[in-house]
Amino acid sequence: MIKHIYKIRVRYSDTDQMRFVYHAKFFEYFEWARTELLRDYGLPYSEIERMGYLIPVLEAFARFKKPAYYDDLLRIETFMKEIPNLKFRLEYEVYRDVDDELVAEGYTEHVFLDAKTYKPVKPPEVFMNFVIENFKSCKNKRC
């Protein structure tokens, strides 16, 4: 398993008329968390694009447990629980950091595309090496 933690502070512009974080914002939070996961593990998305790949979202889901409010510090825990074949899934748990309250949870599913043809391809070797290495070394601080 791969685990990553990313923290964000809710901005005023993230909230709606009810003063909650607008539900669609959580998908942005998921995106920020997954790109930082890749960056922190040494494989920034910009490098993946330079290698000629894209990683679109195929499916996204969120379940909302409690409201999050302006100025809350949120902790997003991102997990990859299975070694991917063609597709891969990342799961997210969003906590209010101050009280450890679960605010939302969800997942996104992805596939690698060849950036020139837009056809699905197997994950590149560098990505698979990154995944396998981190699954094997799950004793590090990120697991």
PDB file of C-alpha atoms in Angstrom:
ATOM      1  CA  MET A   1       0.000   0.000   0.000  1.00  0.00           C
ATOM      2  CA  ILE A   2       1.082   3.556  -0.668  1.00  0.00           C
ATOM      3  CA  LYS A   3      -0.091   6.295   1.681  1.00  0.00           C
ATOM      4  CA  HIS A   4       0.401  10.035   1.472  1.00  0.00           C
ATOM      5  CA  ILE A   5      -0.782  12.954   3.603  1.00  0.00           C
ATOM      6  CA  TYR A   6      -1.470  16.422   2.229  1.00  0.00           C
ATOM      7  CA  LYS A   7      -2.891  19.356   4.183  1.00  0.00           C
ATOM      8  CA  ILE A   8      -4.879  22.304   2.889  1.00  0.00           C
ATOM      9  CA  ARG A   9      -6.629  25.224   4.522  1.00  0.00           C
ATOM     10  CA  VAL A  10     -10.167  25.911   3.323  1.00  0.00           C
ATOM     11  CA  ARG A  11     -10.338  29.250   1.534  1.00  0.00           C
ATOM     12  CA  TYR A  12     -13.363  31.523   1.662  1.00  0.00           C
ATOM     13  CA  SER A  13     -13.862  30.984  -2.078  1.00  0.00           C
ATOM     14  CA  ASP A  14     -14.207  27.218  -1.439  1.00  0.00           C
ATOM     15  CA  THR A  15     -17.455  27.696   0.504  1.00  0.00           C
ATOM     16  CA  ASP A  16     -21.048  28.039  -0.636  1.00  0.00           C
ATOM     17  CA  GLN A  17     -24.067  29.952   0.658  1.00  0.00           C
ATOM     18  CA  MET A  18     -24.451  27.427   3.496  1.00  0.00           C
ATOM     19  CA  ARG A  19     -20.882  28.280   4.567  1.00  0.00           C
ATOM     20  CA  PHE A  20     -19.802  24.668   3.904  1.00  0.00           C
ATOM     21  CA  VAL A  21     -17.092  23.691   1.480  1.00  0.00           C
ATOM     22  CA  TYR A  22     -18.934  23.342  -1.831  1.00  0.00           C
ATOM     23  CA  HIS A  23     -19.163  19.630  -2.659  1.00  0.00           C
ATOM     24  CA  ALA A  24     -17.380  19.870  -6.040  1.00  0.00           C
ATOM     25  CA  LYS A  25     -14.324  21.426  -4.353  1.00  0.00           C
ATOM     26  CA  PHE A  26     -13.493  18.041  -2.860  1.00  0.00           C
ATOM     27  CA  PHE A  27     -12.633  16.779  -6.337  1.00  0.00           C
ATOM     28  CA  GLU A  28     -10.100  19.616  -6.602  1.00  0.00           C
ATOM     29  CA  TYR A  29      -8.736  18.645  -3.193  1.00  0.00           C
ATOM     30  CA  PHE A  30      -8.405  15.046  -4.424  1.00  0.00           C
ATOM     31  CA  GLU A  31      -6.486  16.294  -7.472  1.00  0.00           C
ATOM     32  CA  TRP A  32      -4.119  18.377  -5.355  1.00  0.00           C
ATOM     33  CA  ALA A  33      -3.503  15.420  -3.041  1.00  0.00           C
ATOM     34  CA  ARG A  34      -2.755  12.970  -5.858  1.00  0.00           C
ATOM     35  CA  THR A  35      -0.393  15.325  -7.696  1.00  0.00           C
ATOM     36  CA  GLU A  36       1.472  15.988  -4.443  1.00  0.00           C
ATOM     37  CA  LEU A  37       1.634  12.248  -3.760  1.00  0.00           C
ATOM     38  CA  LEU A  38       3.402  11.765  -7.086  1.00  0.00           C
ATOM     39  CA  ARG A  39       5.672  14.767  -6.496  1.00  0.00           C
ATOM     40  CA  ASP A  40       6.615  13.726  -2.950  1.00  0.00           C
ATOM     41  CA  TYR A  41       7.442  10.218  -4.139  1.00  0.00           C
ATOM     42  CA  GLY A  42       9.757  11.654  -6.805  1.00  0.00           C
ATOM     43  CA  LEU A  43       7.521  11.367  -9.867  1.00  0.00           C
ATOM     44  CA  PRO A  44       5.883  14.761 -10.523  1.00  0.00           C
ATOM     45  CA  TYR A  45       3.015  14.824 -12.996  1.00  0.00           C
ATOM     46  CA  SER A  46       4.961  17.277 -15.156  1.00  0.00           C
ATOM     47  CA  GLU A  47       7.648  14.606 -15.606  1.00  0.00           C
ATOM     48  CA  ILE A  48       5.026  12.029 -16.570  1.00  0.00           C
ATOM     49  CA  GLU A  49       3.781  14.441 -19.250  1.00  0.00           C
ATOM     50  CA  ARG A  50       7.365  15.036 -20.472  1.00  0.00           C
ATOM     51  CA  MET A  51       7.660  11.268 -20.924  1.00  0.00           C
ATOM     52  CA  GLY A  52       4.631  11.389 -23.244  1.00  0.00           C
ATOM     53  CA  TYR A  53       1.831  10.218 -20.962  1.00  0.00           C
ATOM     54  CA  LEU A  54      -1.437  11.617 -19.649  1.00  0.00           C
ATOM     55  CA  ILE A  55      -3.408  10.324 -16.657  1.00  0.00           C
ATOM     56  CA  PRO A  56      -7.084  11.255 -17.024  1.00  0.00           C
ATOM     57  CA  VAL A  57      -9.736  10.538 -14.429  1.00  0.00           C
ATOM     58  CA  LEU A  58     -12.077   7.755 -15.579  1.00  0.00           C
ATOM     59  CA  GLU A  59     -14.331   7.769 -12.549  1.00  0.00           C
ATOM     60  CA  ALA A  60     -14.659   9.915  -9.433  1.00  0.00           C
ATOM     61  CA  PHE A  61     -16.752   9.415  -6.324  1.00  0.00           C
ATOM     62  CA  ALA A  62     -17.162  11.284  -3.059  1.00  0.00           C
ATOM     63  CA  ARG A  63     -19.229  10.690   0.071  1.00  0.00           C
ATOM     64  CA  PHE A  64     -19.674  13.574   2.474  1.00  0.00           C
ATOM     65  CA  LYS A  65     -19.759  12.827   6.197  1.00  0.00           C
ATOM     66  CA  LYS A  66     -19.524  16.207   7.943  1.00  0.00           C
ATOM     67  CA  PRO A  67     -19.312  19.785   6.714  1.00  0.00           C
ATOM     68  CA  ALA A  68     -15.969  21.541   6.405  1.00  0.00           C
ATOM     69  CA  TYR A  69     -15.872  25.304   6.900  1.00  0.00           C
ATOM     70  CA  TYR A  70     -13.829  28.332   5.944  1.00  0.00           C
ATOM     71  CA  ASP A  71     -10.376  28.281   7.568  1.00  0.00           C
ATOM     72  CA  ASP A  72     -10.545  24.599   8.568  1.00  0.00           C
ATOM     73  CA  LEU A  73      -7.244  22.808   8.118  1.00  0.00           C
ATOM     74  CA  LEU A  74      -8.011  19.592   6.252  1.00  0.00           C
ATOM     75  CA  ARG A  75      -5.780  16.528   6.121  1.00  0.00           C
ATOM     76  CA  ILE A  76      -6.194  14.456   2.984  1.00  0.00           C
ATOM     77  CA  GLU A  77      -4.922  10.907   3.254  1.00  0.00           C
ATOM     78  CA  THR A  78      -4.434   9.302  -0.149  1.00  0.00           C
ATOM     79  CA  PHE A  79      -4.039   5.558  -0.603  1.00  0.00           C
ATOM     80  CA  MET A  80      -3.110   3.223  -3.425  1.00  0.00           C
ATOM     81  CA  LYS A  81      -4.089  -0.174  -2.095  1.00  0.00           C
ATOM     82  CA  GLU A  82      -3.485  -2.354  -5.156  1.00  0.00           C
ATOM     83  CA  ILE A  83      -0.703  -2.612  -7.706  1.00  0.00           C
ATOM     84  CA  PRO A  84      -2.237  -1.404 -10.985  1.00  0.00           C
ATOM     85  CA  ASN A  85      -2.640  -3.253 -14.243  1.00  0.00           C
ATOM     86  CA  LEU A  86      -4.084  -0.949 -16.878  1.00  0.00           C
ATOM     87  CA  LYS A  87      -6.230   1.183 -14.561  1.00  0.00           C
ATOM     88  CA  PHE A  88      -5.416   2.317 -11.052  1.00  0.00           C
ATOM     89  CA  ARG A  89      -7.478   3.627  -8.168  1.00  0.00           C
ATOM     90  CA  LEU A  90      -6.590   6.172  -5.512  1.00  0.00           C
ATOM     91  CA  GLU A  91      -8.704   6.418  -2.379  1.00  0.00           C
ATOM     92  CA  TYR A  92      -9.047   9.545  -0.262  1.00  0.00           C
ATOM     93  CA  GLU A  93     -10.034  10.279   3.319  1.00  0.00           C
ATOM     94  CA  VAL A  94     -10.448  13.933   4.272  1.00  0.00           C
ATOM     95  CA  TYR A  95     -10.199  14.805   7.967  1.00  0.00           C
ATOM     96  CA  ARG A  96     -10.602  18.062   9.847  1.00  0.00           C
ATOM     97  CA  ASP A  97      -7.113  18.202  11.306  1.00  0.00           C
ATOM     98  CA  VAL A  98      -7.967  19.862  14.622  1.00  0.00           C
ATOM     99  CA  ASP A  99     -10.417  17.165  15.805  1.00  0.00           C
ATOM    100  CA  ASP A 100      -9.608  14.256  13.462  1.00  0.00           C
ATOM    101  CA  GLU A 101     -13.230  14.235  12.253  1.00  0.00           C
ATOM    102  CA  LEU A 102     -13.814  12.413   8.955  1.00  0.00           C
ATOM    103  CA  VAL A 103     -15.312  15.027   6.619  1.00  0.00           C
ATOM    104  CA  ALA A 104     -15.377  13.153   3.298  1.00  0.00           C
ATOM    105  CA  GLU A 105     -14.085  10.092   1.541  1.00  0.00           C
ATOM    106  CA  GLY A 106     -13.870   9.068  -2.059  1.00  0.00           C
ATOM    107  CA  TYR A 107     -11.853   7.653  -4.890  1.00  0.00           C
ATOM    108  CA  THR A 108     -10.677   8.337  -8.409  1.00  0.00           C
ATOM    109  CA  GLU A 109      -9.837   5.809 -11.104  1.00  0.00           C
ATOM    110  CA  HIS A 110      -7.223   6.575 -13.740  1.00  0.00           C
ATOM    111  CA  VAL A 111      -5.604   5.169 -16.847  1.00  0.00           C
ATOM    112  CA  PHE A 112      -2.431   6.124 -18.679  1.00  0.00           C
ATOM    113  CA  LEU A 113      -2.849   7.481 -22.206  1.00  0.00           C
ATOM    114  CA  ASP A 114      -0.252   7.963 -24.891  1.00  0.00           C
ATOM    115  CA  ALA A 115      -0.152  11.773 -25.184  1.00  0.00           C
ATOM    116  CA  LYS A 116       0.094  11.630 -28.990  1.00  0.00           C
ATOM    117  CA  THR A 117      -2.593   9.061 -29.775  1.00  0.00           C
ATOM    118  CA  TYR A 118      -4.826   9.404 -26.699  1.00  0.00           C
ATOM    119  CA  LYS A 119      -4.997   5.609 -26.607  1.00  0.00           C
ATOM    120  CA  PRO A 120      -4.811   3.714 -23.304  1.00  0.00           C
ATOM    121  CA  VAL A 121      -1.430   2.186 -22.564  1.00  0.00           C
ATOM    122  CA  LYS A 122       0.058   0.147 -19.760  1.00  0.00           C
ATOM    123  CA  PRO A 123       1.572   2.262 -16.989  1.00  0.00           C
ATOM    124  CA  PRO A 124       5.165   3.180 -17.883  1.00  0.00           C
ATOM    125  CA  GLU A 125       7.990   1.228 -16.333  1.00  0.00           C
ATOM    126  CA  VAL A 126       9.097   4.181 -14.198  1.00  0.00           C
ATOM    127  CA  PHE A 127       5.609   4.382 -12.658  1.00  0.00           C
ATOM    128  CA  MET A 128       5.408   0.634 -12.050  1.00  0.00           C
ATOM    129  CA  ASN A 129       8.883   0.652 -10.480  1.00  0.00           C
ATOM    130  CA  PHE A 130       7.770   3.498  -8.204  1.00  0.00           C
ATOM    131  CA  VAL A 131       4.634   1.581  -7.180  1.00  0.00           C
ATOM    132  CA  ILE A 132       6.350  -1.755  -6.635  1.00  0.00           C
ATOM    133  CA  GLU A 133       9.256  -0.202  -4.727  1.00  0.00           C
ATOM    134  CA  ASN A 134       6.896   1.632  -2.388  1.00  0.00           C
ATOM    135  CA  PHE A 135       4.639  -1.383  -1.883  1.00  0.00           C
ATOM    136  CA  LYS A 136       7.725  -3.425  -0.931  1.00  0.00           C
ATOM    137  CA  SER A 137       9.092  -0.771   1.405  1.00  0.00           C
ATOM    138  CA  CYS A 138       5.801  -0.206   3.186  1.00  0.00           C
ATOM    139  CA  LYS A 139       7.712  -0.043   6.428  1.00  0.00           C
ATOM    140  CA  ASN A 140       8.692   3.549   5.672  1.00  0.00           C
ATOM    141  CA  LYS A 141       6.938   6.550   7.208  1.00  0.00           C
ATOM    142  CA  ARG A 142       4.394   6.777   4.379  1.00  0.00           C
ATOM    143  CA  CYS A 143       2.626   3.470   5.113  1.00  0.00           C
TER     144      CYS A 143
END
